[in-house]
């Protein structure tokens, strides 16, 4: 029996009311459901480090109060009048992006994540540390049956963010890939890079993560606080993905690239990134960045995860304990993604 649609008149969640403040219970009236929107009854929401950046207003784009959360899994509670791709009761996910203009060059090229009018699930609106959330149906992605909801939630942002550069930079069995930072994004990057057939190296400040990094798919583990270990890998990598939210001596990682190699930033360091141009010129090397991924790539990534047994390693917390979970993420003490459960 298909479930009957229900559209919320009040959505309840936990909101930040000021930069860096503890989250407090918060309710809002979402108004009528737009024709192209889907309302999701949330079962799980991952805690991405971008939520922490938003709560602290590190990027100057947060509008308080707001409910963070953009790694959502749940079931479709109701659909707008013109939604044809989803039905009520379907298990779905929603990531960082919840809308785009739909007709610019980038939307029509299937690169909606580059749309200048892209809408984010929890920027200037309320996200997934809540009982429900809404997004445009195009960005609401069915979850393959083989994936459990709690482990799938982090794929919606962390997973796609590392999957996309592996695909865009043509990673294959001949590639040597480095991943800097083995947190929420990094531990998924190890798994995807291994599934792509690459030789994989984890760069980490946490020596306690070595055994798990190797189990997750790394062939090698480098303690990134040891300059000797870093110089030993000079000239080795085709692609290094940096997932960390901290400053580093980036020149060391540029030196770790082979000729034609790329250092790709997905993590957001607090300071401007600086390095000498000569090693880029001499080795035809590239420094790049990459934002999340398109809905098409989200479908593909979830399918790859389901078929290759890729899943987030998680610690679950009841939704009401979001503040406790956030503190643990801040201390880099979660292995490897905190997921809130309703
Ligand atoms: P996370 O789970 O907290 O992991 C970050 C990892 O960075 C930590 O586990 C740690 O790994 C490393 N790290 C932390 N502090 C460090 C320090 N002082 N020096 C060196 N390494 C340090 O965070 P996340 O959720 O993976 O997010 C990481 C970054 O990606 C954030 O900046 C987030 O905003 C960004 N992000 C970007 C996109 C995008 O579209 N580009 C999407 C999602 C997230 P080790 O213990 O292994 O050293
Ligand atoms: Zn995120």
Short mmCIF file of C-alpha atoms and ligand atoms in Angstrom, two decimals:
data_model
loop_
_atom_site.label_atom_id
_atom_site.label_comp_id
_atom_site.label_asym_id
_atom_site.label_seq_id
_atom_site.Cartn_x
_atom_site.Cartn_y
_atom_site.Cartn_z
CA UNK A 1 0.00 0.00 0.00
CA UNK A 2 1.52 3.40 -0.93
CA UNK A 3 1.70 5.71 2.10
CA UNK A 4 -0.57 8.76 2.19
CA UNK A 5 1.26 12.06 1.62
CA UNK A 6 1.67 14.39 4.60
CA UNK A 7 2.92 17.94 4.27
CA UNK A 8 4.22 19.57 7.45
CA UNK A 9 2.83 22.86 8.71
CA UNK A 10 5.62 23.03 11.28
CA UNK A 11 9.14 21.61 10.92
CA UNK A 12 11.08 21.01 14.13
CA UNK A 13 14.85 20.91 14.38
CA UNK A 14 17.94 22.32 16.08
CA UNK A 15 19.20 25.72 15.00
CA UNK A 16 22.25 27.91 15.49
CA UNK A 17 21.06 31.37 16.58
CA UNK A 18 24.45 33.11 16.43
CA UNK A 19 27.97 32.38 15.17
CA UNK A 20 29.49 29.54 17.16
CA UNK A 21 26.45 29.11 19.41
CA UNK A 22 25.10 25.78 20.69
CA UNK A 23 22.17 24.51 18.67
CA UNK A 24 18.77 25.06 20.29
CA UNK A 25 15.35 23.58 19.52
CA UNK A 26 13.70 25.56 16.73
CA UNK A 27 10.43 25.37 14.78
CA UNK A 28 9.45 26.98 11.50
CA UNK A 29 6.52 27.07 9.15
CA UNK A 30 7.77 25.89 5.73
CA UNK A 31 4.75 27.38 3.90
CA UNK A 32 3.04 25.64 0.97
CA UNK A 33 5.06 23.02 -0.91
CA UNK A 34 6.27 24.34 -4.29
CA UNK A 35 5.21 22.47 -7.43
CA UNK A 36 8.69 21.02 -7.99
CA UNK A 37 9.58 20.41 -4.35
CA UNK A 38 9.75 17.26 -2.30
CA UNK A 39 9.33 17.10 1.46
CA UNK A 40 11.47 14.44 3.12
CA UNK A 41 10.73 12.84 6.49
CA UNK A 42 14.28 12.57 7.81
CA UNK A 43 15.61 9.37 9.31
CA UNK A 44 19.33 10.30 9.29
CA UNK A 45 21.57 13.31 8.78
CA UNK A 46 25.37 13.26 8.70
CA UNK A 47 27.44 16.00 10.32
CA UNK A 48 29.74 17.41 7.65
CA UNK A 49 32.54 19.76 8.64
CA UNK A 50 30.88 22.33 6.36
CA UNK A 51 28.03 22.46 8.92
CA UNK A 52 30.64 23.46 11.51
CA UNK A 53 32.02 26.14 9.17
CA UNK A 54 28.45 27.43 8.69
CA UNK A 55 27.66 27.40 12.42
CA UNK A 56 30.85 29.43 13.09
CA UNK A 57 30.08 31.60 10.03
CA UNK A 58 33.65 30.98 8.79
CA UNK A 59 32.58 31.79 5.23
CA UNK A 60 30.49 34.87 6.07
CA UNK A 61 27.41 33.37 4.33
CA UNK A 62 25.41 32.09 7.31
CA UNK A 63 22.08 33.70 8.14
CA UNK A 64 20.91 33.07 11.72
CA UNK A 65 18.92 31.34 13.00
CA UNK A 66 19.30 28.33 10.73
CA UNK A 67 19.13 24.56 11.03
CA UNK A 68 22.34 22.96 9.69
CA UNK A 69 22.51 19.58 7.95
CA UNK A 70 22.96 18.53 4.33
CA UNK A 71 23.63 14.77 4.38
CA UNK A 72 20.02 13.72 4.62
CA UNK A 73 18.38 10.33 4.15
CA UNK A 74 14.68 9.74 4.75
CA UNK A 75 11.46 8.95 2.96
CA UNK A 76 9.39 11.13 0.66
CA UNK A 77 6.56 12.57 2.79
CA UNK A 78 4.93 14.64 0.05
CA UNK A 79 5.60 15.87 -3.48
CA UNK A 80 4.71 19.06 -5.31
CA UNK A 81 2.05 19.04 -8.03
CA UNK A 82 4.59 18.78 -10.87
CA UNK A 83 6.97 16.21 -9.40
CA UNK A 84 6.96 13.09 -11.57
CA UNK A 85 10.24 11.33 -10.70
CA UNK A 86 9.42 10.37 -7.09
CA UNK A 87 6.55 8.88 -5.14
CA UNK A 88 5.53 9.16 -1.51
CA UNK A 89 7.26 6.61 0.72
CA UNK A 90 10.39 6.26 -1.47
CA UNK A 91 13.71 6.23 0.41
CA UNK A 92 15.77 9.19 -0.79
CA UNK A 93 18.76 11.40 -0.01
CA UNK A 94 19.45 15.12 -0.24
CA UNK A 95 22.95 16.61 -0.13
CA UNK A 96 24.50 20.09 -0.08
CA UNK A 97 22.60 21.32 -3.14
CA UNK A 98 18.81 21.54 -3.10
CA UNK A 99 18.13 23.63 -6.18
CA UNK A 100 19.49 25.37 -9.31
CA UNK A 101 18.10 27.63 -12.03
CA UNK A 102 17.54 24.69 -14.42
CA UNK A 103 18.31 26.56 -17.65
CA UNK A 104 21.77 28.11 -17.56
CA UNK A 105 24.69 26.65 -19.53
CA UNK A 106 25.85 24.63 -16.51
CA UNK A 107 22.43 23.20 -15.68
CA UNK A 108 21.87 22.23 -19.31
CA UNK A 109 25.32 20.57 -19.41
CA UNK A 110 24.41 18.42 -16.38
CA UNK A 111 26.82 20.36 -14.17
CA UNK A 112 24.16 21.86 -11.90
CA UNK A 113 26.71 22.08 -9.07
CA UNK A 114 28.31 24.95 -11.05
CA UNK A 115 25.02 26.87 -11.55
CA UNK A 116 25.47 30.50 -10.44
CA UNK A 117 22.01 30.30 -8.84
CA UNK A 118 22.70 27.01 -7.03
CA UNK A 119 20.78 26.75 -3.76
CA UNK A 120 22.29 25.04 -0.74
CA UNK A 121 20.16 22.93 1.59
CA UNK A 122 21.16 24.80 4.75
CA UNK A 123 22.37 28.22 3.56
CA UNK A 124 19.65 30.92 3.78
CA UNK A 125 17.27 28.05 4.58
CA UNK A 126 16.87 25.25 7.07
CA UNK A 127 18.56 21.89 6.67
CA UNK A 128 18.54 18.37 7.98
CA UNK A 129 19.11 18.45 11.76
CA UNK A 130 15.33 18.29 11.85
CA UNK A 131 12.34 16.05 11.38
CA UNK A 132 11.75 17.19 7.80
CA UNK A 133 13.43 19.11 5.00
CA UNK A 134 12.52 20.22 1.49
CA UNK A 135 14.43 20.29 -1.77
CA UNK A 136 13.82 20.48 -5.51
CA UNK A 137 12.91 17.00 -6.79
CA UNK A 138 15.87 17.00 -9.23
CA UNK A 139 18.26 17.03 -6.24
CA UNK A 140 16.39 14.39 -4.25
CA UNK A 141 18.06 11.10 -5.12
CA UNK A 142 16.71 7.58 -4.53
CA UNK A 143 18.93 5.45 -2.28
CA UNK A 144 19.84 2.01 -3.71
CA UNK A 145 18.41 -0.87 -1.69
CA UNK A 146 21.84 -2.32 -0.89
CA UNK A 147 22.79 0.78 1.15
CA UNK A 148 21.68 1.22 4.75
CA UNK A 149 20.28 4.66 5.47
CA UNK A 150 22.71 5.57 8.28
CA UNK A 151 25.81 4.64 6.24
CA UNK A 152 24.42 6.17 3.07
CA UNK A 153 23.69 9.63 4.52
CA UNK A 154 27.37 10.77 4.45
CA UNK A 155 27.63 9.78 0.79
CA UNK A 156 25.25 12.63 -0.11
CA UNK A 157 27.93 15.26 0.59
CA UNK A 158 31.22 13.68 1.72
CA UNK A 159 30.91 10.83 -0.78
CA UNK A 160 30.07 12.87 -3.87
CA UNK A 161 32.69 15.51 -3.02
CA UNK A 162 35.53 13.00 -3.25
CA UNK A 163 33.98 10.81 -5.97
CA UNK A 164 33.65 13.69 -8.43
CA UNK A 165 37.34 14.68 -8.63
CA UNK A 166 38.37 11.02 -8.95
CA UNK A 167 36.06 10.80 -12.00
CA UNK A 168 36.93 14.23 -13.41
CA UNK A 169 40.69 13.63 -13.16
CA UNK A 170 40.40 10.26 -14.89
CA UNK A 171 41.63 8.06 -12.04
CA UNK A 172 42.19 4.48 -13.23
CA UNK A 173 44.32 1.44 -12.31
CA UNK A 174 47.49 3.18 -13.49
CA UNK A 175 46.91 6.15 -11.14
CA UNK A 176 48.64 6.94 -7.88
CA UNK A 177 46.26 8.85 -5.63
CA UNK A 178 46.98 10.60 -2.32
CA UNK A 179 44.29 11.66 0.16
CA UNK A 180 45.16 14.31 2.75
CA UNK A 181 43.06 14.03 5.93
CA UNK A 182 41.24 10.84 6.88
CA UNK A 183 38.01 12.25 8.25
CA UNK A 184 34.47 12.14 6.85
CA UNK A 185 35.52 12.97 3.27
CA UNK A 186 38.93 11.32 3.42
CA UNK A 187 37.82 7.87 4.58
CA UNK A 188 35.37 7.71 1.67
CA UNK A 189 38.05 8.95 -0.75
CA UNK A 190 40.27 6.00 0.22
CA UNK A 191 37.44 3.57 -0.54
CA UNK A 192 36.45 5.13 -3.87
CA UNK A 193 40.06 5.54 -5.05
CA UNK A 194 40.70 1.87 -4.26
CA UNK A 195 37.53 0.87 -6.15
CA UNK A 196 38.83 2.84 -9.16
CA UNK A 197 41.89 0.58 -9.08
CA UNK A 198 44.41 3.25 -8.05
CA UNK A 199 47.41 2.86 -5.76
CA UNK A 200 46.23 4.81 -2.73
CA UNK A 201 48.17 6.72 -0.05
CA UNK A 202 46.62 8.21 3.09
CA UNK A 203 48.22 11.38 4.52
CA UNK A 204 47.15 11.82 8.11
CA UNK A 205 48.11 13.62 11.30
CA UNK A 206 46.55 10.77 13.33
CA UNK A 207 48.86 7.77 13.53
CA UNK A 208 46.03 5.97 15.35
CA UNK A 209 44.18 5.87 12.01
CA UNK A 210 46.87 3.89 10.18
CA UNK A 211 45.43 0.37 10.51
CA UNK A 212 41.91 1.52 9.63
CA UNK A 213 43.15 3.58 6.67
CA UNK A 214 44.78 0.44 5.27
CA UNK A 215 41.57 -1.54 5.84
CA UNK A 216 39.55 1.17 4.11
CA UNK A 217 41.66 0.86 0.97
CA UNK A 218 44.96 2.69 1.39
CA UNK A 219 48.08 0.82 0.28
CA UNK A 220 50.34 3.27 2.16
CA UNK A 221 50.03 5.55 5.17
CA UNK A 222 52.12 8.70 5.60
CA UNK A 223 52.27 10.64 8.86
CA UNK A 224 51.77 14.15 7.51
CA UNK A 225 53.44 15.71 10.54
CA UNK A 226 56.76 14.06 9.58
CA UNK A 227 58.62 16.14 7.03
CA UNK A 228 60.98 13.24 6.25
CA UNK A 229 58.04 10.98 5.38
CA UNK A 230 56.64 13.72 3.14
CA UNK A 231 59.90 14.30 1.28
CA UNK A 232 60.18 10.53 0.73
CA UNK A 233 57.08 10.64 -1.52
CA UNK A 234 58.27 13.51 -3.76
CA UNK A 235 57.25 13.05 -7.40
CA UNK A 236 54.89 10.12 -6.72
CA UNK A 237 51.26 11.15 -7.29
CA UNK A 238 48.97 11.76 -10.26
CA UNK A 239 46.26 13.20 -8.03
CA UNK A 240 46.26 14.39 -4.43
CA UNK A 241 42.89 15.30 -2.93
CA UNK A 242 43.12 17.54 0.12
CA UNK A 243 40.11 17.09 2.39
CA UNK A 244 41.43 19.03 5.38
CA UNK A 245 40.11 22.22 6.90
CA UNK A 246 43.59 23.34 8.01
CA UNK A 247 46.62 25.15 6.61
CA UNK A 248 49.63 23.15 5.42
CA UNK A 249 52.89 23.67 3.61
CA UNK A 250 51.20 23.14 0.23
CA UNK A 251 54.52 23.30 -1.63
CA UNK A 252 55.40 19.92 -0.10
CA UNK A 253 52.30 18.37 -1.66
CA UNK A 254 52.94 20.04 -5.02
CA UNK A 255 56.41 18.47 -4.87
CA UNK A 256 54.76 15.12 -4.17
CA UNK A 257 53.04 15.27 -7.60
CA UNK A 258 54.42 13.54 -10.67
CA UNK A 259 54.70 15.64 -13.82
CA UNK A 260 51.14 16.44 -15.04
CA UNK A 261 49.79 15.66 -11.55
CA UNK A 262 47.04 17.65 -9.81
CA UNK A 263 46.58 18.83 -6.24
CA UNK A 264 42.81 19.16 -5.83
CA UNK A 265 41.28 21.04 -2.90
CA UNK A 266 37.93 19.92 -1.60
CA UNK A 267 38.60 20.79 2.06
CA UNK A 268 38.62 24.49 2.87
CA UNK A 269 41.79 25.74 4.64
CA UNK A 270 41.30 28.94 6.64
CA UNK A 271 44.13 30.91 4.97
CA UNK A 272 44.77 31.75 1.34
CA UNK A 273 46.81 29.00 -0.30
CA UNK A 274 50.28 30.06 -1.49
CA UNK A 275 53.04 28.25 -3.34
CA UNK A 276 55.80 28.94 -5.86
CA UNK A 277 54.87 28.80 -9.54
CA UNK A 278 58.07 27.11 -10.71
CA UNK A 279 57.22 23.50 -9.71
CA UNK A 280 53.87 23.88 -11.52
CA UNK A 281 55.54 25.19 -14.67
CA UNK A 282 58.41 22.72 -14.68
CA UNK A 283 56.19 19.66 -14.16
CA UNK A 284 53.05 20.79 -16.00
CA UNK A 285 51.33 20.38 -12.63
CA UNK A 286 47.91 21.77 -11.70
CA UNK A 287 46.31 23.09 -8.55
CA UNK A 288 42.54 22.65 -8.69
CA UNK A 289 39.37 22.73 -6.61
CA UNK A 290 36.09 20.83 -6.77
CA UNK A 291 32.59 21.46 -5.38
CA UNK A 292 30.25 18.52 -4.54
CA UNK A 293 28.81 16.96 -7.76
CA UNK A 294 25.78 17.03 -10.05
CA UNK A 295 22.57 15.02 -9.52
CA UNK A 296 23.66 12.73 -12.38
CA UNK A 297 26.95 12.04 -10.60
CA UNK A 298 25.10 11.53 -7.29
CA UNK A 299 23.03 8.76 -8.89
CA UNK A 300 26.20 7.24 -10.35
CA UNK A 301 28.18 7.50 -7.08
CA UNK A 302 25.41 5.85 -5.03
CA UNK A 303 25.20 3.04 -7.57
CA UNK A 304 29.00 2.56 -7.47
CA UNK A 305 28.91 2.57 -3.64
CA UNK A 306 26.15 -0.04 -3.63
CA UNK A 307 27.91 -2.31 -6.13
CA UNK A 308 31.38 -2.00 -4.57
CA UNK A 309 30.34 -2.19 -0.93
CA UNK A 310 31.49 1.37 -0.18
CA UNK A 311 29.94 2.86 2.92
CA UNK A 312 30.65 5.46 5.52
CA UNK A 313 32.00 4.24 8.84
CA UNK A 314 29.80 6.02 11.31
CA UNK A 315 29.05 6.87 14.91
CA UNK A 316 25.35 7.48 15.41
CA UNK A 317 23.84 9.98 17.85
CA UNK A 318 20.17 10.72 18.60
CA UNK A 319 19.13 13.94 16.82
CA UNK A 320 18.68 15.61 20.23
CA UNK A 321 22.40 15.06 20.95
CA UNK A 322 23.62 17.03 17.93
CA UNK A 323 25.66 19.41 20.13
CA UNK A 324 27.53 16.50 21.70
CA UNK A 325 28.24 15.03 18.28
CA UNK A 326 29.48 18.41 16.97
CA UNK A 327 31.93 18.70 19.89
CA UNK A 328 33.31 15.27 19.03
CA UNK A 329 33.74 16.23 15.35
CA UNK A 330 35.55 19.41 16.43
CA UNK A 331 38.02 17.31 18.42
CA UNK A 332 38.67 15.07 15.38
CA UNK A 333 37.53 12.17 17.56
CA UNK A 334 34.80 10.67 15.35
CA UNK A 335 35.56 7.53 13.31
CA UNK A 336 34.74 8.66 10.66
CA UNK A 337 31.38 10.39 10.33
CA UNK A 338 28.87 11.37 13.01
CA UNK A 339 25.31 10.66 11.88
CA UNK A 340 22.21 11.99 13.68
CA UNK A 341 19.21 9.69 13.90
CA UNK A 342 15.53 10.47 14.36
P1 LIG B 1 36.31 16.06 9.16
O1 LIG B 1 35.50 14.82 9.17
O2 LIG B 1 36.40 16.88 10.38
O3 LIG B 1 37.77 15.62 8.66
C1 LIG B 1 38.80 16.56 8.45
C2 LIG B 1 40.14 15.85 8.64
O4 LIG B 1 41.17 16.82 8.44
C3 LIG B 1 40.38 15.32 10.04
O5 LIG B 1 39.84 14.06 10.27
C4 LIG B 1 41.91 15.28 10.08
O6 LIG B 1 42.39 14.09 9.44
C5 LIG B 1 42.31 16.46 9.20
N1 LIG B 1 42.69 17.59 10.05
C6 LIG B 1 41.94 18.21 11.00
N2 LIG B 1 42.64 19.19 11.58
C7 LIG B 1 43.85 19.20 10.99
C8 LIG B 1 45.03 19.98 11.15
N3 LIG B 1 45.09 20.98 12.04
N4 LIG B 1 46.09 19.71 10.36
C9 LIG B 1 46.05 18.72 9.45
N5 LIG B 1 44.98 17.92 9.27
C10 LIG B 1 43.90 18.18 10.01
O7 LIG B 1 35.80 17.04 8.01
P2 LIG B 1 35.04 16.69 6.63
O8 LIG B 1 33.59 16.67 6.90
O9 LIG B 1 35.71 15.55 5.98
O10 LIG B 1 35.30 18.05 5.80
C11 LIG B 1 36.59 18.44 5.48
C12 LIG B 1 36.62 19.74 4.72
O11 LIG B 1 35.96 19.57 3.46
C13 LIG B 1 35.89 20.90 5.40
O12 LIG B 1 36.65 22.08 5.18
C14 LIG B 1 34.57 20.97 4.64
O13 LIG B 1 33.98 22.25 4.68
C15 LIG B 1 35.04 20.63 3.26
N6 LIG B 1 33.98 20.17 2.34
C16 LIG B 1 34.04 20.62 1.05
C17 LIG B 1 33.11 20.18 0.14
C18 LIG B 1 33.21 20.60 -1.30
O14 LIG B 1 32.23 20.58 -2.01
N7 LIG B 1 34.39 20.96 -1.77
C19 LIG B 1 32.10 19.31 0.53
C20 LIG B 1 32.08 18.85 1.85
C21 LIG B 1 33.03 19.29 2.74
P3 LIG B 1 43.63 13.26 10.06
O15 LIG B 1 43.23 12.92 11.47
O16 LIG B 1 43.72 12.09 9.16
O17 LIG B 1 44.82 14.15 9.96
ZN1 LIG B 2 29.09 18.71 3.38
#
